[in-house]
Each structure stands twice: as structure tokens, then as C-alpha cells.
Tab-separated table of C-alpha atoms and ligand atoms in Angstrom:
chain	number	residue	atom	x	y	z
A	1397	MET	CA	11.060	20.491	21.713
A	1398	LYS	CA	10.821	16.723	20.775
A	1399	ILE	CA	8.143	15.685	18.119
A	1400	SER	CA	6.164	12.732	18.150
A	1401	ASP	CA	4.990	12.281	14.527
A	1402	PHE	CA	1.610	10.456	14.173
A	1403	ARG	CA	0.238	11.783	11.246
A	1404	SER	CA	1.459	9.493	8.536
A	1405	ASP	CA	3.899	6.693	8.151
A	1406	THR	CA	5.123	8.977	5.119
A	1407	VAL	CA	6.737	10.765	7.768
A	1408	THR	CA	9.521	8.011	8.346
A	1409	LYS	CA	13.353	9.409	7.193
A	1410	PRO	CA	15.286	6.736	5.706
A	1411	THR	CA	17.780	4.463	7.542
A	1412	LYS	CA	21.714	4.978	7.659
A	1413	GLU	CA	21.982	1.993	5.386
A	1414	MET	CA	19.535	3.759	2.821
A	1415	TYR	CA	21.824	6.385	3.012
A	1416	GLU	CA	24.735	4.350	2.471
A	1417	ALA	CA	22.825	2.194	-0.195
A	1418	MET	CA	22.176	5.258	-2.094
A	1419	VAL	CA	25.898	6.662	-2.399
A	1420	LYS	CA	27.042	3.089	-3.637
A	1421	ALA	CA	24.326	2.261	-5.916
A	1422	PRO	CA	25.496	1.889	-9.928
A	1423	VAL	CA	22.748	4.162	-11.583
A	1424	GLY	CA	22.336	5.083	-15.412
A	1425	ASP	CA	19.467	6.433	-17.321
A	1426	ASP	CA	16.269	4.638	-16.749
A	1427	VAL	CA	14.027	5.895	-19.334
A	1428	LEU	CA	16.995	4.559	-21.566
A	1429	GLY	CA	16.530	1.410	-19.929
A	1430	ASP	CA	20.219	1.727	-18.363
A	1431	ASP	CA	19.869	1.781	-14.524
A	1432	PRO	CA	21.318	-1.692	-13.016
A	1433	THR	CA	19.669	-0.789	-9.322
A	1434	THR	CA	15.926	0.359	-10.506
A	1435	LYS	CA	15.712	-2.958	-12.706
A	1436	GLU	CA	17.213	-5.140	-9.641
A	1437	LEU	CA	14.360	-3.296	-7.526
A	1438	GLU	CA	11.534	-4.285	-10.192
A	1439	LYS	CA	12.944	-7.776	-10.238
A	1440	LEU	CA	12.734	-8.225	-6.488
A	1441	ALA	CA	9.460	-6.826	-6.125
A	1442	ALA	CA	7.932	-9.006	-9.024
A	1443	ASP	CA	9.998	-11.835	-7.267
A	1444	MET	CA	8.283	-11.237	-3.899
A	1445	THR	CA	4.839	-10.542	-5.373
A	1446	ASP	CA	4.780	-13.000	-7.738
A	1447	PHE	CA	4.255	-11.469	-10.763
A	1448	GLU	CA	5.958	-11.254	-14.047
A	1449	ALA	CA	6.961	-7.624	-13.948
A	1450	CYS	CA	7.147	-4.692	-11.525
A	1451	LEU	CA	7.410	-0.836	-12.364
A	1452	PHE	CA	9.143	1.587	-10.201
A	1453	VAL	CA	7.049	5.005	-9.790
A	1454	PRO	CA	7.132	8.294	-8.225
A	1455	SER	CA	4.257	7.327	-5.627
A	1456	GLY	CA	1.306	5.695	-5.018
A	1457	THR	CA	-1.095	7.495	-6.312
A	1458	MET	CA	0.656	7.308	-10.148
A	1459	GLY	CA	0.588	3.831	-9.501
A	1460	ASN	CA	-3.058	3.700	-9.512
A	1461	ALA	CA	-3.811	5.920	-12.103
A	1462	ILE	CA	-1.402	4.261	-14.344
A	1463	ALA	CA	-3.312	0.775	-13.525
A	1464	VAL	CA	-6.705	2.615	-13.708
A	1465	ARG	CA	-5.711	3.982	-17.222
A	1466	VAL	CA	-4.229	0.770	-18.357
A	1467	TRP	CA	-6.883	-1.235	-17.647
A	1468	ALA	CA	-10.529	0.493	-18.178
A	1469	GLU	CA	-11.305	1.788	-21.524
A	1470	GLU	CA	-12.563	5.478	-21.649
A	1471	GLY	CA	-16.000	5.792	-20.900
A	1472	THR	CA	-16.392	2.383	-19.025
A	1473	GLU	CA	-17.211	1.938	-15.256
A	1474	VAL	CA	-14.730	1.142	-12.704
A	1475	ILE	CA	-15.771	-0.183	-9.092
A	1476	VAL	CA	-14.411	1.076	-6.379
A	1477	GLU	CA	-15.003	0.825	-2.712
A	1478	GLU	CA	-16.676	3.820	-1.047
A	1479	MET	CA	-14.096	4.665	1.544
A	1480	SER	CA	-10.819	4.071	-0.449
A	1481	HIS	CA	-8.127	5.927	-1.128
A	1482	LEU	CA	-8.321	6.016	-5.071
A	1483	TYR	CA	-11.686	7.226	-4.900
A	1484	ASN	CA	-11.279	10.085	-2.395
A	1485	SER	CA	-7.993	11.352	-2.076
A	1486	GLU	CA	-6.526	10.876	-5.214
A	1487	THR	CA	-7.833	14.440	-6.886
A	1488	ALA	CA	-10.252	12.544	-9.160
A	1489	HIS	CA	-7.566	10.864	-11.596
A	1490	LEU	CA	-10.368	8.157	-12.660
A	1491	ALA	CA	-12.054	11.039	-14.285
A	1492	VAL	CA	-9.460	13.196	-15.624
A	1493	ILE	CA	-6.515	10.894	-16.543
A	1494	SER	CA	-8.790	7.717	-17.139
A	1495	ARG	CA	-11.942	9.404	-18.158
A	1496	VAL	CA	-14.120	6.645	-16.513
A	1497	MET	CA	-16.839	6.548	-13.915
A	1498	PRO	CA	-16.284	5.463	-10.490
A	1499	ARG	CA	-19.070	2.911	-9.019
A	1500	PRO	CA	-18.215	3.604	-5.318
A	1501	VAL	CA	-19.918	0.553	-3.329
A	1502	LYS	CA	-20.192	0.629	0.166
A	1503	SER	CA	-18.663	-2.362	2.396
A	1504	ASN	CA	-17.890	-3.622	5.692
A	1505	ARG	CA	-14.578	-2.791	6.906
A	1506	GLY	CA	-13.411	-2.481	2.977
A	1507	MET	CA	-14.336	-5.804	2.088
A	1508	ILE	CA	-17.346	-5.258	-0.511
A	1509	ASP	CA	-19.941	-8.323	-0.208
A	1510	PRO	CA	-19.220	-10.224	-3.418
A	1511	GLU	CA	-23.031	-10.240	-3.790
A	1512	ASP	CA	-23.249	-6.680	-3.652
A	1513	LEU	CA	-20.196	-6.685	-5.946
A	1514	ARG	CA	-22.055	-9.050	-8.361
A	1515	LYS	CA	-25.040	-6.398	-8.613
A	1516	SER	CA	-22.610	-3.514	-9.442
A	1517	ILE	CA	-21.149	-4.760	-12.212
A	1518	ARG	CA	-23.143	-3.521	-15.294
A	1519	PHE	CA	-23.400	-4.720	-19.104
A	1520	GLN	CA	-22.933	-2.364	-22.142
A	1521	THR	CA	-26.036	-1.221	-23.608
A	1522	GLU	CA	-27.220	1.507	-25.690
A	1523	HIS	CA	-27.570	3.355	-22.373
A	1524	ARG	CA	-25.184	1.761	-19.934
A	1525	ALA	CA	-21.691	2.227	-19.700
A	1526	ARG	CA	-19.865	-1.297	-18.936
A	1527	THR	CA	-17.874	-2.456	-16.062
A	1528	SER	CA	-13.856	-2.657	-16.920
A	1529	LEU	CA	-12.390	-3.083	-13.597
A	1530	VAL	CA	-12.645	-3.604	-9.898
A	1531	CYS	CA	-10.241	-1.788	-7.109
A	1532	LEU	CA	-9.753	-2.731	-3.775
A	1533	GLU	CA	-7.480	-1.885	-0.852
A	1534	ASN	CA	-5.383	-3.658	1.764
A	1535	THR	CA	-4.813	-2.489	4.444
A	1536	HIS	CA	-7.610	-0.499	4.294
A	1537	ASN	CA	-6.689	3.301	5.291
A	1538	TYR	CA	-9.674	5.183	6.130
A	1539	TRP	CA	-11.524	1.840	7.948
A	1540	GLY	CA	-8.352	2.179	9.823
A	1541	GLY	CA	-5.898	-0.139	8.437
A	1542	LYS	CA	-8.121	-3.119	8.372
A	1543	ALA	CA	-6.551	-6.374	7.182
A	1544	LEU	CA	-8.285	-7.914	3.957
A	1545	PRO	CA	-7.750	-11.602	4.503
A	1546	PRO	CA	-6.624	-13.721	1.079
A	1547	GLU	CA	-9.690	-15.701	1.225
A	1548	TYR	CA	-11.796	-12.517	0.756
A	1549	LEU	CA	-9.708	-11.951	-2.463
A	1550	GLU	CA	-10.377	-14.945	-3.959
A	1551	GLU	CA	-14.249	-14.641	-3.229
A	1552	VAL	CA	-13.949	-11.269	-5.140
A	1553	SER	CA	-11.456	-12.629	-7.826
A	1554	LYS	CA	-14.006	-15.336	-8.466
A	1555	VAL	CA	-17.013	-12.972	-9.205
A	1556	ALA	CA	-14.295	-10.987	-11.005
A	1557	LYS	CA	-13.606	-13.757	-13.377
A	1558	GLU	CA	-17.102	-14.715	-14.079
A	1559	HIS	CA	-17.405	-10.972	-15.730
A	1560	ASN	CA	-13.986	-11.147	-17.385
A	1561	LEU	CA	-12.927	-8.307	-15.223
A	1562	PRO	CA	-9.310	-7.181	-14.011
A	1563	VAL	CA	-9.136	-7.124	-10.203
A	1564	HIS	CA	-6.366	-3.858	-8.993
A	1565	LEU	CA	-5.296	-4.234	-5.570
A	1566	ASP	CA	-4.019	-0.674	-4.161
A	1567	GLY	CA	-1.702	-2.435	-1.309
A	1568	ALA	CA	-0.213	0.891	-0.415
A	1569	ARG	CA	0.184	-1.032	3.114
A	1570	ILE	CA	-0.090	-4.555	1.466
A	1571	PHE	CA	3.167	-5.742	3.865
A	1572	ASN	CA	1.059	-4.561	6.813
A	1573	ALA	CA	-1.612	-6.656	6.050
A	1574	ALA	CA	0.683	-9.836	5.302
A	1575	ILE	CA	2.363	-9.126	8.949
A	1576	PHE	CA	-0.789	-9.015	10.801
A	1577	LEU	CA	-2.282	-11.616	8.989
A	1578	LYS	CA	1.070	-13.826	8.893
A	1579	ARG	CA	0.703	-14.628	5.735
A	1580	ASP	CA	3.203	-14.586	2.902
A	1581	VAL	CA	2.237	-11.207	0.331
A	1582	LYS	CA	2.318	-13.993	-2.626
A	1583	GLU	CA	-0.909	-15.254	-1.044
A	1584	PHE	CA	-3.101	-12.077	-1.673
A	1585	THR	CA	-1.600	-11.169	-4.815
A	1586	LYS	CA	-1.853	-14.584	-6.532
A	1587	HIS	CA	-5.620	-13.496	-6.444
A	1588	VAL	CA	-5.274	-9.797	-7.953
A	1589	ASP	CA	-4.385	-8.788	-11.795
A	1590	SER	CA	-2.513	-5.666	-10.830
A	1591	LEU	CA	-0.915	-4.439	-7.353
A	1592	MET	CA	0.508	-1.092	-6.180
A	1593	PHE	CA	2.584	-0.904	-2.771
A	1594	CYS	CA	4.617	2.101	-1.524
A	1595	LEU	CA	8.225	2.072	-0.202
A	1596	SER	CA	7.218	5.404	0.941
A	1597	LYS	CA	5.557	4.472	4.325
A	1598	GLY	CA	5.997	1.813	6.928
A	1599	LEU	CA	9.001	0.470	4.884
A	1600	SER	CA	11.000	3.985	5.140
A	1601	CYS	CA	11.749	4.667	1.744
A	1602	PRO	CA	12.228	8.626	1.041
A	1603	VAL	CA	10.171	7.841	-2.396
A	1604	GLY	CA	8.519	5.392	-4.494
A	1605	SER	CA	5.913	2.967	-5.008
A	1606	MET	CA	5.437	-0.325	-6.882
A	1607	LEU	CA	3.242	-0.959	-9.714
A	1608	CYS	CA	3.074	-4.817	-10.287
A	1609	GLY	CA	1.637	-7.051	-13.166
A	1610	SER	CA	1.697	-9.166	-16.093
A	1611	LYS	CA	4.677	-8.425	-18.685
A	1612	ASP	CA	2.108	-6.858	-20.881
A	1613	PHE	CA	0.531	-4.806	-18.301
A	1614	ILE	CA	4.012	-3.198	-17.186
A	1615	GLU	CA	5.167	-2.361	-20.963
A	1616	LYS	CA	1.715	-0.341	-21.156
A	1617	ALA	CA	2.594	0.777	-17.544
A	1618	ARG	CA	5.830	2.184	-18.741
A	1619	ARG	CA	4.375	3.983	-21.279
A	1620	VAL	CA	1.510	5.737	-19.485
A	1621	ARG	CA	4.439	6.510	-16.825
A	1622	LYS	CA	6.289	8.636	-19.583
A	1623	MET	CA	3.055	10.286	-20.458
A	1624	LEU	CA	2.097	11.273	-16.924
A	1625	GLY	CA	6.279	12.725	-16.608
A	1626	GLY	CA	6.909	10.202	-14.236
A	1627	GLY	CA	10.034	8.625	-16.205
A	1628	MET	CA	12.895	9.197	-14.229
A	1629	ARG	CA	16.568	9.083	-15.063
A	1630	GLN	CA	19.304	8.378	-12.617
A	1631	VAL	CA	16.559	6.823	-10.332
A	1632	GLY	CA	18.646	4.207	-8.489
A	1633	VAL	CA	19.568	6.343	-5.897
A	1634	LEU	CA	16.154	5.950	-5.115
A	1635	ALA	CA	15.544	2.650	-5.771
A	1636	ALA	CA	18.413	1.370	-3.909
A	1637	CYS	CA	16.596	2.363	-0.660
A	1638	GLY	CA	13.848	0.553	-2.028
A	1639	ILE	CA	15.883	-2.853	-2.240
A	1640	TYR	CA	17.175	-2.299	1.065
A	1641	ALA	CA	13.691	-1.725	2.736
A	1642	LEU	CA	12.131	-5.094	0.815
A	1643	ARG	CA	15.211	-6.982	2.503
A	1644	ASN	CA	15.477	-5.725	5.830
A	1645	MET	CA	12.437	-3.240	6.678
A	1646	VAL	CA	9.340	-5.475	6.085
A	1647	SER	CA	9.134	-7.984	9.508
A	1648	ARG	CA	9.709	-4.514	11.138
A	1649	LEU	CA	6.037	-3.775	10.329
A	1650	ALA	CA	5.200	-6.088	13.376
A	1651	GLU	CA	6.662	-3.266	15.689
A	1652	ASP	CA	4.332	-0.429	14.193
A	1653	HIS	CA	0.979	-2.928	15.244
A	1654	LEU	CA	1.887	-3.598	18.800
A	1655	ASN	CA	2.729	0.405	19.398
A	1656	ALA	CA	-0.823	1.662	17.336
A	1657	LYS	CA	-2.281	-1.387	19.722
A	1658	LYS	CA	-0.575	0.273	22.728
A	1659	LEU	CA	-2.133	3.546	21.727
A	1660	ALA	CA	-5.296	2.709	20.999
A	1661	GLU	CA	-5.700	1.098	24.477
A	1662	GLY	CA	-4.442	4.361	26.321
A	1663	LEU	CA	-6.763	6.479	24.041
A	1664	ALA	CA	-9.715	4.194	25.412
A	1665	GLU	CA	-9.261	5.846	28.742
A	1666	ILE	CA	-9.408	9.416	27.458
A	1667	PRO	CA	-13.014	10.316	28.610
A	1668	TYR	CA	-13.454	12.426	25.019
A	1669	PHE	CA	-12.292	9.855	22.813
A	1670	LYS	CA	-14.493	6.340	21.855
A	1671	ILE	CA	-12.340	3.370	20.287
A	1672	ASN	CA	-12.271	0.045	20.755
A	1673	PRO	CA	-8.569	-1.223	21.036
A	1674	ASP	CA	-9.775	-4.465	19.327
A	1675	ASP	CA	-10.560	-2.990	16.008
A	1676	VAL	CA	-6.843	-1.786	15.559
A	1677	GLU	CA	-5.390	-4.480	13.480
A	1678	THR	CA	-2.390	-2.950	12.198
A	1679	ASN	CA	-0.857	0.629	12.260
A	1680	ILE	CA	-3.459	3.103	11.615
A	1681	VAL	CA	-5.982	4.039	14.829
A	1682	ILE	CA	-8.718	6.359	14.139
A	1683	VAL	CA	-10.486	7.553	17.280
A	1684	GLU	CA	-14.039	9.127	17.692
A	1685	SER	CA	-13.788	12.577	19.649
A	1686	GLU	CA	-16.236	14.536	21.418
A	1687	ARG	CA	-14.278	17.536	21.176
A	1688	ASP	CA	-13.373	19.320	18.223
A	1689	PRO	CA	-10.576	17.201	16.188
A	1690	GLU	CA	-9.160	20.749	15.239
A	1691	GLU	CA	-8.722	22.204	18.714
A	1692	VAL	CA	-7.500	18.916	20.077
A	1693	CYS	CA	-5.005	18.308	17.237
A	1694	GLU	CA	-4.015	21.917	17.719
A	1695	LYS	CA	-3.647	21.378	21.704
A	1696	MET	CA	-1.389	18.040	21.178
A	1697	ARG	CA	0.740	19.871	18.758
A	1698	GLU	CA	1.252	22.612	21.304
A	1699	LYS	CA	2.991	19.928	23.415
A	1700	GLY	CA	4.700	18.380	20.263
A	1701	VAL	CA	2.597	15.468	19.758
A	1702	LEU	CA	1.290	15.525	16.034
A	1703	ALA	CA	-1.809	13.691	14.942
A	1704	LEU	CA	-4.264	14.547	11.898
A	1705	PRO	CA	-8.118	15.546	12.148
A	1706	PHE	CA	-9.883	12.982	9.871
A	1707	GLY	CA	-12.969	14.342	8.783
A	1708	PRO	CA	-15.897	15.231	11.478
A	1709	GLY	CA	-15.445	14.148	14.743
A	1710	ARG	CA	-12.877	12.010	13.982
A	1711	ILE	CA	-8.661	11.898	14.407
A	1712	ARG	CA	-6.078	9.732	12.984
A	1713	PHE	CA	-3.038	8.450	14.417
A	1714	VAL	CA	-0.531	6.671	12.298
A	1715	THR	CA	2.303	4.150	13.848
A	1716	HIS	CA	5.692	3.667	12.054
A	1717	LYS	CA	9.588	3.270	12.311
A	1718	ASP	CA	10.062	7.033	13.557
A	1719	VAL	CA	7.844	6.503	16.767
A	1720	ASN	CA	8.306	4.357	19.397
A	1721	GLU	CA	6.520	3.229	22.948
A	1722	GLU	CA	8.298	6.578	24.488
A	1723	ASP	CA	6.416	8.313	21.570
A	1724	VAL	CA	3.069	6.579	22.375
A	1725	GLU	CA	3.424	6.982	26.383
A	1726	ARG	CA	3.906	10.691	25.621
A	1727	ALA	CA	0.882	10.834	23.323
A	1728	ILE	CA	-1.463	9.184	26.075
A	1729	LYS	CA	-0.148	11.717	28.495
A	1730	VAL	CA	-0.395	14.699	26.645
A	1731	LEU	CA	-3.877	13.656	26.422
A	1732	LYS	CA	-4.771	12.597	29.790
A	1733	GLU	CA	-3.443	16.063	30.853
A	1734	MET	CA	-6.143	18.023	28.525
A	1735	SER	CA	-9.092	16.550	29.731
B	3091	PLP	C1	-0.983	6.669	0.513
B	3091	PLP	C2	-1.716	5.982	-0.175
B	3091	PLP	C3	-1.663	5.840	-1.356
B	3091	PLP	C4	-0.922	7.097	-2.168
B	3091	PLP	O1	0.008	7.182	-1.978
B	3091	PLP	P1	1.089	8.204	-2.211
B	3091	PLP	O2	2.596	7.715	-2.395
B	3091	PLP	O3	1.190	9.581	-1.381
B	3091	PLP	O4	0.492	9.064	-3.713
B	3091	PLP	C5	-2.777	5.048	-2.067
B	3091	PLP	N1	-3.458	4.019	-1.335
B	3091	PLP	C6	-3.568	4.275	-0.056
B	3091	PLP	C7	-4.406	3.213	0.428
B	3091	PLP	C8	-2.719	4.976	0.679
B	3091	PLP	O5	-3.139	5.406	1.929
């Protein structure tokens, strides 16, 4: 049976061109600094994001964990958005690897009010830990792929700068934000001190994420990556896919956004679902379900359509390179037949 897989954009398979790039890539031992393809990817990512340097890391989670570890001294507080991936879905590396205290702050669609941010910043006293870092997420996964505009990042950066705090951006899907808002990715990155983005999601690489920052930041990050066991040897075979993706797969994300919108419009017609298609901006569609999400997903699975139960009363669909308009129509049809 054909499978239409809406569970995540991480399920994307490499393209034929990526496999070809893998075969052709010159490689060396990257831990010894000998892998020309990885160096090329790191240089390309730095140019595209306007940072001094970048580091290829095995996963987005490791990229975020490294960033927090480099910025935040042990025993300090790190401000995170309440629904962020970094705080909710990265198995507590803030506590375990960085030994810092997360201070979750609520937001509207991933955007912490700058006044709330200001109020959450703490100064060290005999009793209190100081704030050492502010983390944001763009696009915001659990808020349904919302894109945060550069102007908002600028406001946050202003508050952070007043208090001498660095800002780390979990930009797992920053290119989705850039494409949706029709802005260059540099307009976002100029307001933050470090960025992590994923090659392994909508950009369709098999593995890998990039961590970007100043030369000094990346030098420290390289040491932490090694400490965590993320120093990889002939990793140019993977970096080659990243180079291909950054050059060729970014503008394609607009198709995913169109498919997500179509899917949302279809889901809005299912009687036991609640969704406003206007809320869907990028490639993530979160729908409220009156029927048990586990049961709905199981029934869809029997018909070859995959999506994930997403907390109580919610189901998440993600569009990506490997689902097209036909898959969207099929998903809607299957759900209509179930009602
Ligand atoms: C997927 C994701 C990550 C982590 O990436 P992995 O490569 O799965 O570790 C981090 N942040 C956000 C917002 C994500 O969606």
C-alpha cells in the first residue's frame, strides 16, 4: 500500500542529486580538519546566514545543546518560550548537559511579549541565579509552524542587549520562515547571536544540522561537540547533501506551505475537527480533534495515511518534499470516509 506520511518533515528521503553528490564528495577526517566538503558546507552556511562561522552537527538537538552549553554558565537561568522544542522535547539537556535552570515564559504564537521578557530577566543576588541566555524558536513548531518576523527578533534583541544577554535562535525551520515572509534569512539572523537550523527537515537531507555564530563561539562549540561525541570523521558524504540542499532545496519549501494550506482547508470540513486554515503559515498543521487522536491516527494508518497524535485532543500533520497534492487529497478523503 502507498503511504502518505505526514508525521514529520524529517521523513524526507535524499534526492537522486544528493546521492550523486555523496558519491562524488571529496572527504577527509573532519575531526583533524581534513574534510574539504564539510568545510565548504560550513562556509556556505555562514555566508547564507551572515555569521562568521558555522559547525556541522549530527542533530538539531545537539546543536541547541551545544549553544546553551557555550553561552550559559552552570547555575544560571536560561529564558525559554514555554512551548519551545528546546524546553519540551530535548530530554532536559538544559539540566543535564548545561546544568542551568530553564525559565519558561508564555507567549502568543511563539512571540514572548518584550515586556514579559524584560520582567523575566533576573540579576544575581545572594539568593537568585542570574539570567545568562534568551532562546527563541522560528518557525515555532508547537504553535503550528508560526513564522516570527525579523522586526520581532529585533525587539527581543534590543531588550537582551540592554541586559548584555546573548540570544540563541532555534531556527530548525528558519528557511520556512524566510520563504513564508518573503524575507532573506539574513534579516532574521542579524538580530541573534547564534542560530541552529536543520538540514534534515524540509531541506530533505538524510542527517545533520548547522550551528552558526561568531568565530569565537564556533571554536568553543567545536570543543563541546567533541565532548558530546559529535566529532565525525569522513562526514563530507553527509555535508555534500547539505551543500546541495542549501543551493537547491530552499525555494521549494513554498510548495510545502501551499500543500499545508490545502490540507488545512480540507481538514476544516471534517465535522469532528476544528481548525482555522488562516492560522496555517508554513508546513505544520495542528488540528483539534473531538475524537480521540490516537484512535483517529490508527484508523488513518490502516488506510495508509500517517499523522501524529499531538498531545490531548490534537493531531499534527507536516508537509514536505515527499508528500504532494495527491497525498493531501487522499488524507482528506480518508478522513471524510471515517466521519
Ligand atoms: C526538530 C527540531 C529540533 C531538533 O532537531 P533534531 O535533529 O530532531 O534533533 C529542534 N527544534 C525544533 C523547533 C525542531 O522542530
